[in-house]
XYZ file of C-alpha atoms in Angstrom:
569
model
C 139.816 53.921 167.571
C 143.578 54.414 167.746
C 145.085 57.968 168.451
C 147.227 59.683 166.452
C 148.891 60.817 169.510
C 151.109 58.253 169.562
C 152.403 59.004 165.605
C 152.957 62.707 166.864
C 156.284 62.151 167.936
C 157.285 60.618 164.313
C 155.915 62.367 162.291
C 157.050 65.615 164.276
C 160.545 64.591 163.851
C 160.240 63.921 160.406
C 158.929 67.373 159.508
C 161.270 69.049 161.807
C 164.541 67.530 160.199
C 162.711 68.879 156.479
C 162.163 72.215 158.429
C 164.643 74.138 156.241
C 163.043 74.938 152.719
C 162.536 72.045 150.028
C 163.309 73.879 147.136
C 159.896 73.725 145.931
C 158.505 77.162 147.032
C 157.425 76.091 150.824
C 158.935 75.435 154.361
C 157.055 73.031 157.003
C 155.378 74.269 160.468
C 153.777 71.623 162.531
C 151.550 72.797 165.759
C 149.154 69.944 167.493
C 145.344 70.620 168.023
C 142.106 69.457 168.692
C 139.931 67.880 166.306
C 135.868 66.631 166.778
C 134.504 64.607 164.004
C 130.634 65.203 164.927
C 130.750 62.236 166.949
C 134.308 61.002 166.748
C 136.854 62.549 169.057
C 140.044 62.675 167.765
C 143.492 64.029 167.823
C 144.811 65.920 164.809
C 147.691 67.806 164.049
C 148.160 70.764 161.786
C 150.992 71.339 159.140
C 150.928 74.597 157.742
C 151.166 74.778 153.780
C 151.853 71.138 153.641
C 149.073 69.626 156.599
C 146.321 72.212 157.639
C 143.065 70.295 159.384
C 139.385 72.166 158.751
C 136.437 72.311 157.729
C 133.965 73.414 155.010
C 131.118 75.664 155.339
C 127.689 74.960 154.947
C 126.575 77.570 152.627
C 123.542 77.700 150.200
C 125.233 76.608 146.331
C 124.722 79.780 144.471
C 125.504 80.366 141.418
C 125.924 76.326 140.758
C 125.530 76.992 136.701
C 128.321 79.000 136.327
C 130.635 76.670 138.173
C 132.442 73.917 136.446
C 130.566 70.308 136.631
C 132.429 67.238 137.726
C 132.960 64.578 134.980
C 132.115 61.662 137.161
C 131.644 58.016 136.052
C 127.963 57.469 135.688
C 128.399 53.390 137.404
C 130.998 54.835 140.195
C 128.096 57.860 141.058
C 125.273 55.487 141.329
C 126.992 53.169 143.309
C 128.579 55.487 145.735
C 124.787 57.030 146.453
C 123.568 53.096 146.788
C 126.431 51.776 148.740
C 128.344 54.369 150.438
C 132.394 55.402 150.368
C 133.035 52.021 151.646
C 130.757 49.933 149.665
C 132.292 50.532 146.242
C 134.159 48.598 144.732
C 138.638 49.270 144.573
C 139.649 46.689 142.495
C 139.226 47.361 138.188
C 137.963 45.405 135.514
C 139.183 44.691 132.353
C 137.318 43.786 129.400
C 138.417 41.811 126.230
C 136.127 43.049 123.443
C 135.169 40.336 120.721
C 132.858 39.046 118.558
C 129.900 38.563 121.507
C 130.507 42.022 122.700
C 131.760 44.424 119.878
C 128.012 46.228 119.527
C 127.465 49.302 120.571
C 124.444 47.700 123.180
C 126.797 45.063 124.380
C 129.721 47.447 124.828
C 126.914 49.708 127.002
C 125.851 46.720 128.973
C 129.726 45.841 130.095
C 130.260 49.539 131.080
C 126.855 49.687 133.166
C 128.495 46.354 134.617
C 131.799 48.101 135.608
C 134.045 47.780 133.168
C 136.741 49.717 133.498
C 139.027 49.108 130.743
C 138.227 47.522 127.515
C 140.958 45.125 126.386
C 141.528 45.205 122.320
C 143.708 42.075 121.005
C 145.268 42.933 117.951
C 146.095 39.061 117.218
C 142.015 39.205 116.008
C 139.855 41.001 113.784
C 140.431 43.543 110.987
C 141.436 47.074 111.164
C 138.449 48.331 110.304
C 136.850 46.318 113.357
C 139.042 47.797 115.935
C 138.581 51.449 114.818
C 134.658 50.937 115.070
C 135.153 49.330 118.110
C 137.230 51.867 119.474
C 134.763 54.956 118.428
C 131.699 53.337 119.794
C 133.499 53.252 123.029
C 134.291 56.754 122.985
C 130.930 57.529 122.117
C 129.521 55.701 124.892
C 132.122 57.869 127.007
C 130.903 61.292 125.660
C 127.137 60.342 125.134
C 126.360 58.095 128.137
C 128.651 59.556 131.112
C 131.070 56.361 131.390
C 135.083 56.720 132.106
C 136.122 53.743 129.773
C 140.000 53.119 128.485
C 140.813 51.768 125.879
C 143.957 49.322 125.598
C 144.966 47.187 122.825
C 147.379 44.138 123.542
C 150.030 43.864 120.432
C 150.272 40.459 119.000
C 153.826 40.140 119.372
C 156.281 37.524 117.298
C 154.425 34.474 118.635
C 154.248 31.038 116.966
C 150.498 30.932 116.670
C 147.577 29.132 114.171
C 147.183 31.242 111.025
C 144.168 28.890 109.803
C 143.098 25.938 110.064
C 139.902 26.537 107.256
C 137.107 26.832 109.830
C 135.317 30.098 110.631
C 135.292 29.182 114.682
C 136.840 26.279 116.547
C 137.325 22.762 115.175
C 137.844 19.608 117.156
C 140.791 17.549 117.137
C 139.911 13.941 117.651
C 142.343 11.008 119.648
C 145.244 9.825 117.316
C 143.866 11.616 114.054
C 146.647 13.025 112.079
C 147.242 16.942 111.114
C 149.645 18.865 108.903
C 151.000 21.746 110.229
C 152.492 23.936 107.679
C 153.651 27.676 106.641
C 152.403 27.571 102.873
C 149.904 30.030 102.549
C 146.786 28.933 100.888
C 143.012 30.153 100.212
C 140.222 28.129 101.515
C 140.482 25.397 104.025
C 142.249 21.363 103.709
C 141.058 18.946 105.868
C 143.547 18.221 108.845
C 145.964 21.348 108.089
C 146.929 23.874 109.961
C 148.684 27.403 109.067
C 151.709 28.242 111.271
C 152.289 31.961 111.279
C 156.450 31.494 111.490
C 158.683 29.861 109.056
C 161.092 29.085 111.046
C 158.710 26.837 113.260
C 159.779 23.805 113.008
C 163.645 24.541 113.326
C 165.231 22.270 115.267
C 162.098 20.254 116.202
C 162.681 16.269 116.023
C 159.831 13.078 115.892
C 158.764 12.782 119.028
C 158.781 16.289 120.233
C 155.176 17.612 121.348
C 153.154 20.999 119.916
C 150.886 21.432 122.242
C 147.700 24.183 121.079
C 147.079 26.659 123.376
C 148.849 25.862 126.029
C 147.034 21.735 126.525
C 143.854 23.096 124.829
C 144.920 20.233 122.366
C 148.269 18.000 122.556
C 150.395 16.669 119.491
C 153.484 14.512 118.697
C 155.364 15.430 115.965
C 155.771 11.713 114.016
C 157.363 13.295 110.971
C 159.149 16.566 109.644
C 158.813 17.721 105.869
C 160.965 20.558 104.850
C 159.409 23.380 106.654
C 156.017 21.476 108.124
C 155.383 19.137 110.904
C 153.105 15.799 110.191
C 151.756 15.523 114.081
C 149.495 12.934 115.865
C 146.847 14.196 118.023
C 147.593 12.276 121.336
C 145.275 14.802 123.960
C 141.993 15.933 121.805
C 140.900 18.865 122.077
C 139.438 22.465 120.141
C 141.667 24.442 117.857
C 140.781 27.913 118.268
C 141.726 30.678 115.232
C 144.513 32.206 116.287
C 145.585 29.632 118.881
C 149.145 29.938 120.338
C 151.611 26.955 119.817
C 154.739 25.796 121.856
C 157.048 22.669 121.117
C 158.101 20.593 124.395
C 160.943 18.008 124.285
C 161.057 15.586 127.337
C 158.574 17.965 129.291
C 160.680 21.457 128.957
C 159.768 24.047 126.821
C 162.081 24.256 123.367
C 161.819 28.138 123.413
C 162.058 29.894 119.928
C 160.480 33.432 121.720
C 164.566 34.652 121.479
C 164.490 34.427 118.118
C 162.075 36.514 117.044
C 161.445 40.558 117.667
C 159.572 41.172 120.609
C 157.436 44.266 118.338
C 157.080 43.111 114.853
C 156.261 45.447 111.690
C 152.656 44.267 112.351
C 152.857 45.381 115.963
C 154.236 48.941 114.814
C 151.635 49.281 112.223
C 148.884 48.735 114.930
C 150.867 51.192 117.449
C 150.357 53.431 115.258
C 147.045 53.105 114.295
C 146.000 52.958 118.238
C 147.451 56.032 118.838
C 145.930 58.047 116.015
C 143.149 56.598 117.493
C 143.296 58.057 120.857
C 143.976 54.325 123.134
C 144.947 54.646 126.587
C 147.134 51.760 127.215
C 149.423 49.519 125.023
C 150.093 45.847 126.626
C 152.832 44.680 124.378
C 153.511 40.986 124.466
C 156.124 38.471 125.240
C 158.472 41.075 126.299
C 161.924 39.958 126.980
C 163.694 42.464 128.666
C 163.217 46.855 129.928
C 164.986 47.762 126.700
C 162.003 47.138 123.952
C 159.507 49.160 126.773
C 161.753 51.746 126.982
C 162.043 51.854 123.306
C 158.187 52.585 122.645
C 158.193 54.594 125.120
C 160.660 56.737 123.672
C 158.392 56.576 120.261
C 155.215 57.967 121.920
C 157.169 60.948 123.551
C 158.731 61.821 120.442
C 154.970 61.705 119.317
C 153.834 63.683 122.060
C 151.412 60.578 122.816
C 150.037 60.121 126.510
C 149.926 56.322 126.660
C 150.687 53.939 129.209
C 152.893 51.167 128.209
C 152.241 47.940 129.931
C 154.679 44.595 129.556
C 152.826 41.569 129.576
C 154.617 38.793 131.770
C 154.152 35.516 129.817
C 157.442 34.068 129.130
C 160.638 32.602 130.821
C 162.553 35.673 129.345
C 160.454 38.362 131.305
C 160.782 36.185 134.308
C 164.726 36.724 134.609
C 164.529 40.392 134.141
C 161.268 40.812 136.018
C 162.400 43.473 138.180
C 164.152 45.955 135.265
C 161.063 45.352 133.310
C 158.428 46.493 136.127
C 160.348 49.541 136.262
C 160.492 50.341 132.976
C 156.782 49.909 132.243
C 153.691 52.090 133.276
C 152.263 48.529 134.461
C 152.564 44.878 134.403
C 150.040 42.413 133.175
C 149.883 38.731 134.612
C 149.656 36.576 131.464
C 149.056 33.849 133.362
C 147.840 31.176 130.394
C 150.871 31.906 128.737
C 153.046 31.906 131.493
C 151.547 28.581 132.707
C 152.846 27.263 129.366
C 156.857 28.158 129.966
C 156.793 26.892 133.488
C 155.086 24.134 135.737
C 151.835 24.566 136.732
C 152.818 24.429 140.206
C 154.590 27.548 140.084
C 152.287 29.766 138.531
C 150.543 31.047 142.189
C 153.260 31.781 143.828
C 154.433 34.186 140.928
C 151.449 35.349 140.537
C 152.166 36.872 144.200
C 155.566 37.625 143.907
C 154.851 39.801 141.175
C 151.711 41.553 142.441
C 154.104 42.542 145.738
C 156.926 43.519 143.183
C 154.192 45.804 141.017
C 152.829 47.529 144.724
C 156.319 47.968 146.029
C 157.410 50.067 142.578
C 154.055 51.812 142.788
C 152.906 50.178 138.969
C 149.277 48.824 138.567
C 149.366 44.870 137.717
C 146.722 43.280 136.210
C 146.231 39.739 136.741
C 144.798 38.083 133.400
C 143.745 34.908 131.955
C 141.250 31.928 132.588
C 139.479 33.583 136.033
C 135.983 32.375 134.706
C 137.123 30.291 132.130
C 134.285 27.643 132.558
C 131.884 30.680 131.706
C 132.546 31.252 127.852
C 130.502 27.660 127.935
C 128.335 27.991 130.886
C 126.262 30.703 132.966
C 127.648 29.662 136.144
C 131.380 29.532 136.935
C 133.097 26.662 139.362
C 133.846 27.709 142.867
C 137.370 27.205 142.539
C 137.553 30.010 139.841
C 135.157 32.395 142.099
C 138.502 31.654 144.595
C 141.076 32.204 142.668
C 139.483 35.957 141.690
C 139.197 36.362 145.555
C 142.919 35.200 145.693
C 143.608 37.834 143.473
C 141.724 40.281 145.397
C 143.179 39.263 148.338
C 146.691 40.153 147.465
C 145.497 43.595 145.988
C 146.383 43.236 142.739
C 145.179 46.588 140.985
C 142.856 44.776 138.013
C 141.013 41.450 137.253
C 140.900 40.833 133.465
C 138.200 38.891 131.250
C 139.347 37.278 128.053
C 137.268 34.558 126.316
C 134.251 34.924 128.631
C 133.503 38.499 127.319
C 135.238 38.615 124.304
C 133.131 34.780 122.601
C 131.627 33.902 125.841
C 127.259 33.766 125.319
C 127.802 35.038 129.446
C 129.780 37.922 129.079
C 127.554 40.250 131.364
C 127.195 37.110 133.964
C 131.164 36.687 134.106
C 131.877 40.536 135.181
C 129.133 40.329 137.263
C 130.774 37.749 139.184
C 133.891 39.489 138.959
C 132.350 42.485 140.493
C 130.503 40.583 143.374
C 133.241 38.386 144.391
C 135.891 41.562 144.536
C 133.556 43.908 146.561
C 132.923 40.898 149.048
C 136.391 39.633 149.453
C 137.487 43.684 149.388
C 134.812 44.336 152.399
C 136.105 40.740 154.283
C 139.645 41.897 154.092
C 139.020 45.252 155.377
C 136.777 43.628 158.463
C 139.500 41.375 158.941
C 142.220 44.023 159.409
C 139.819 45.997 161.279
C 139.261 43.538 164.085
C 143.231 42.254 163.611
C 143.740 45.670 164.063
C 145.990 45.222 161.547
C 147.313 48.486 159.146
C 148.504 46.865 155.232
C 152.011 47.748 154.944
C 152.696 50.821 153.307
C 155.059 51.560 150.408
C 158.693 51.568 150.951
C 159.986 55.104 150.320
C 163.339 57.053 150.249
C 163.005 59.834 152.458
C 163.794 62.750 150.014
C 160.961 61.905 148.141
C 158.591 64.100 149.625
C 155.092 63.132 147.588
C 156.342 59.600 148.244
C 156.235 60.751 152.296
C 153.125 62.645 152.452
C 151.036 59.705 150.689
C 152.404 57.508 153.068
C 151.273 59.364 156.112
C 148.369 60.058 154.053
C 147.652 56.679 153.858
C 148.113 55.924 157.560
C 146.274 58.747 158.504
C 142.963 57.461 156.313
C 142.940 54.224 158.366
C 143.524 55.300 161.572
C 141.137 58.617 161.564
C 138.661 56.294 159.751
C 137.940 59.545 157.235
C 135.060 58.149 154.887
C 136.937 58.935 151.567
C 140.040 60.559 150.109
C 139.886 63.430 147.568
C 143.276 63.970 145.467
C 143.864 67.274 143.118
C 146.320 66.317 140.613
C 147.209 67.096 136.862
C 149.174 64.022 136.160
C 148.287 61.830 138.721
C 151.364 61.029 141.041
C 149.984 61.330 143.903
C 146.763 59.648 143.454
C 149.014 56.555 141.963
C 151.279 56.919 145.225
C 147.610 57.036 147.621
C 146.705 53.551 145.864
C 149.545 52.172 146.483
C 149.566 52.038 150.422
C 145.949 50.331 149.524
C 144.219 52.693 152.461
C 140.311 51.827 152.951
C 138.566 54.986 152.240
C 137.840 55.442 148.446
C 140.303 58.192 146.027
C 138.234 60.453 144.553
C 141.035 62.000 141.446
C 139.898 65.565 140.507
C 141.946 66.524 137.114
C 141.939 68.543 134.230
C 143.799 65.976 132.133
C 141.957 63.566 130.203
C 144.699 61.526 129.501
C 145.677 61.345 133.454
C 142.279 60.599 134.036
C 142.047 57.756 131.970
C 145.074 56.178 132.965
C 143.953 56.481 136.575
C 141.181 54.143 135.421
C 143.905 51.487 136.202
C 144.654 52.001 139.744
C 143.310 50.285 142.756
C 140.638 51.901 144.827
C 140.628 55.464 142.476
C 137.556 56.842 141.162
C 139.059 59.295 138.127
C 137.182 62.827 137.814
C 137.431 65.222 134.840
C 137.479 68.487 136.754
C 138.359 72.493 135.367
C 141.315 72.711 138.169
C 142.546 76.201 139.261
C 145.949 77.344 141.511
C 143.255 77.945 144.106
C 143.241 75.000 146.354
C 140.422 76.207 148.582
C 138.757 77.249 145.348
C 139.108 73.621 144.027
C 138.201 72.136 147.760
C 135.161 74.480 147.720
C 133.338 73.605 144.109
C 133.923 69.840 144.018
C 132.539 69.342 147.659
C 129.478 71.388 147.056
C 129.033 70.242 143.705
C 129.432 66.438 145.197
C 127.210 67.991 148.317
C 124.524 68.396 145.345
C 124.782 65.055 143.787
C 123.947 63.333 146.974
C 127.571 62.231 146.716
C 128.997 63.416 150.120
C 126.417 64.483 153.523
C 126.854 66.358 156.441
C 129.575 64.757 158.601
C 131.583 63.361 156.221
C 135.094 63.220 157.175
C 137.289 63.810 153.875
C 141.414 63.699 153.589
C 142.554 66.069 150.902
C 145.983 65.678 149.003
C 146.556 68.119 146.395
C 149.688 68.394 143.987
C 148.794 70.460 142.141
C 151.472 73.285 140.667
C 150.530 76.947 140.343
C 152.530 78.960 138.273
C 154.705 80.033 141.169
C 155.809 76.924 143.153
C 154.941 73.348 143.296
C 152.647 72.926 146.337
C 152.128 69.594 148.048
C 149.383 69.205 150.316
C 147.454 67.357 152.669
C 144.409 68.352 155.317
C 141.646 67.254 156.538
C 137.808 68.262 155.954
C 134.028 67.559 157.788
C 131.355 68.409 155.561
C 129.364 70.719 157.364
């Protein structure tokens, strides 16, 4: 096992040039020591008030009804006592919820599966359907012992299939020929198709292609009247309600996205209603540029509503201000159907990557979305290639894996994020073996130095690897630090204690965090104390257990930042 010996020198110089007082209530004293992990001999070091190394006593739980419970995840408990720290699972799963999965058994049956995060798209259903939705999942939370969010995915100003009068999908056969139009009308007509924008067809010649869905279904446009579009189906395929259209001219993409508001009055309206509804996470669609993000988030301040705002990455737009966008959002989401759409195929990996390194390296969870099992909304058993693209995924750490179609129509929902969950733990537990024997540490975040949480989680994270502690356990009220820990990706577990519900749900996002709803206290030996022995109880930790404690938590008299490290006596 490597020594920390050889970091001493580092470290120690980094402390002693912040020796002089932060400004946050505490000064920095460093003095090297001795450490035995039961059978692990290893060297430590000791920070006072910012690194301390001990341990925690054995003593009988007394009293354990009067102390605060932990509100642990019912699937993350029972697979921690199956499987150990390092058996569970880092990477999160999101959910779309649709017709095959909107009961309150079916919704149970995805959280006992590991969902994380249920996915609402607003482009679907009624009101009325999302509200229910939304309560049963909260019910589940309250009733059953899950830690479920709840984000719902605005619809955005697309160009997209109003109706085409069939109550699922309908076939589009070789060379027959459909009428694509805005007039609104009751009822279905054979071979016509409701565009939701007017202005559709602007600028559109014969000859130019709609394709459904992005190839789901191909067209050429032989004819334009007024405000429709007589089309030819040249590549057959299903129209799906709701299906997205784009309009190619000589293989490029004749982008109308510009042209209309990224949030529409329809988007608003369903803002709002989210929000009075208690959602976690808004995913807002084809966003352009930083400024509509920062806009909404602006709106839920001013409402004094703790959501995270994600920007969906779909379109060339978001592409050229990639950067300014990631930084303006709580997190990113890989649209990669979409996306596929505005560029070539070709390119679509190797953004995929650049944009998963871009989300880690500004510390914001990405979510990589769209056609991972597609095969399974048909079938029980997915293709190898898609079981290797979700361990690509895995591979380059993105924070989530998200399920559309397969659990949202799919007839294998359950089957899909099983696979999802088999296929991340195994390439999570392969990549960890490999680095092992590579001897190889993941780089860590890039930092500036005088951002000191940004430091300590660093060295934090370093110091989980190379001590080999068994799991991390973070105090925090709004969840910096624990977001900061999953970003260096370390390969113990991050076990959040908090008293906020809302941080604790939005930690529900990051990689490798397991979120607990916990009555904190100024007392951090207090806080060490009751969630180890209360975790001792469980069956959660044993004797020997090595833990790494950050805390940032903030008494009323200074902000105190710290990090030890515990054995479980």
């Amino acid at each position: 096992m490597p020594s920390m010996a050889a970091d001493l020198p580092l470290i120690s110089s980094w402390l002693d040039s912040k020796r002089t007082p932060f400004g946050f209530g505490f000064s920095l004293h460093i003095s090297p020591m001795k450490l035995s992990f039961n059978h692990k001999k290893l060297n430590g070091l000791v920070t006072r008030a910012v690194l301390q190394v001990g341990s925690v006593a054995n003593e009988k739980l007394k009293g354990l009804k009067k102390i605060q419970g932990l509100g642990f995840d019912v699937v993350k408990e029972a697979e921690l006592v199956e499987n150990g720290f390092l058996g569970m699972r880092k990477t999160k799963l999101v959910c779309t919820i649709g017709p095959s999965s909107c009961s309150y058994q079916e919704l149970e049956k995805l959280a006992l599966g590991g969902m994380n995060v249920a996915r609402l798209n607003m482009c679907h259903n009624s009101r009325n359907w999302h509200q229910d939705v939304i309560r049963k999942i909260k019910k589940l939370n309250q009733e059953k012992g899950f830690c479920v969010s709840v984000m719902i995915d605005t619809e955005g100003s697309q160009i997209h299939v109003v109706d085409h009068g069939a109550p699922s999908s309908v076939k589009a056969e070789d060379g027959s020929i459909w009428f694509f139009t805005t007039e609104r009308f009751e009822g279905s007509r054979p071979f016509t198709v409701q565009a939701s924008y007017e202005g559709f067809n602007e600028g559109i010649t014969e000859g130019d292609e709609l394709v459904v869905d992005g190839g789901m279904a191909t067209f050429e446009v032989i004819e334009r009247i007024g405000n429709d579009l007589r089309c030819k189906c040249t590549d057959p395929g299903l129209l799906l309600p709701r299906a997205k259209l784009s309009l190619w001219r000589n293989g490029k993409l004749v982008d109308k996205h510009h042209e209309l508001p990224t949030l529409s009055a329809k988007d608003w309206s369903d803002i709002e209603f989210g929000t009075s509804e208690g959602i976690d996470f808004i995913a807002v669609s084809f966003v352009n540029d930083a400024a509509v993000i920062e806009h909404l988030k602006d709106y839920l301040l001013a409402k004094n509503k703790s959501v995270k705002v994600l920007a969906k990455i779909e379109c060339l737009e978001s592409l050229k201000n990639l950067e300014e966008i990631v930084e303006a959002s709580d997190g990113i989401m890989v649209a990669r159907g979409d996306l596929g759409v505005e560029i070539p195929l070709e390119q679509v990996p190797a953004l995929q990557e650049e944009i998963v390194d871009l989300c880690r390296r500004l510390n914001k969870p990405v979510i990589v979305a769209s056609q991972l099992l597609e095969s399974m909304i048909e079938y029980p058993t997915p293709t190898r290639a898609e079981v290797a693209d979700v361990s690509e995924a895995v591979r380059q750490s993105a924070d989530a894996l998200m399920l559309s179609g397969e659990s949202a129509m799919g007839s294998f929902g359950l089957k899909a994020i099983s696979v999802l969950r088999i296929a991340s733990t195994r390439m999570e537990l392969w990549s960890r073996e490999v680095n092992r024997v590579q001897k190889f540490l993941p780089p860590l975040g890039v930092s500036l130095p005088d951002r000191i949480a940004e430091q300590i989680c660093n060295c934090a994270g370093q110091m989980a690897n190379k001590l080999e502690v068994d799991a991390i356990f973070v105090y925090t009220r709004h969840g910096e630090m624990a977001s900061l820990l999953s970003r260096n990706r370390p390969n113990p577990p991050i076990f959040a204690f908090t008293n906020e519900d809302s941080t604790r749900m939005a930690l529900n996002l990051q990689w490798g965090v397991v979120p607990i709803a916990f009555d904190l206290s100024d007392d951090m030996d207090a806080n060490v104390s009751r969630t180890t022995d209360l975790m001792k109880a469980k069956g959660m930790v044993k004797a020997g257990d090595a833990i790494l404690v950050v805390s940032d938590v903030i008494p009323t008299y200074a902000v105190y930042q710290s990090l030890k490290v515990i054995v479980i006596e």
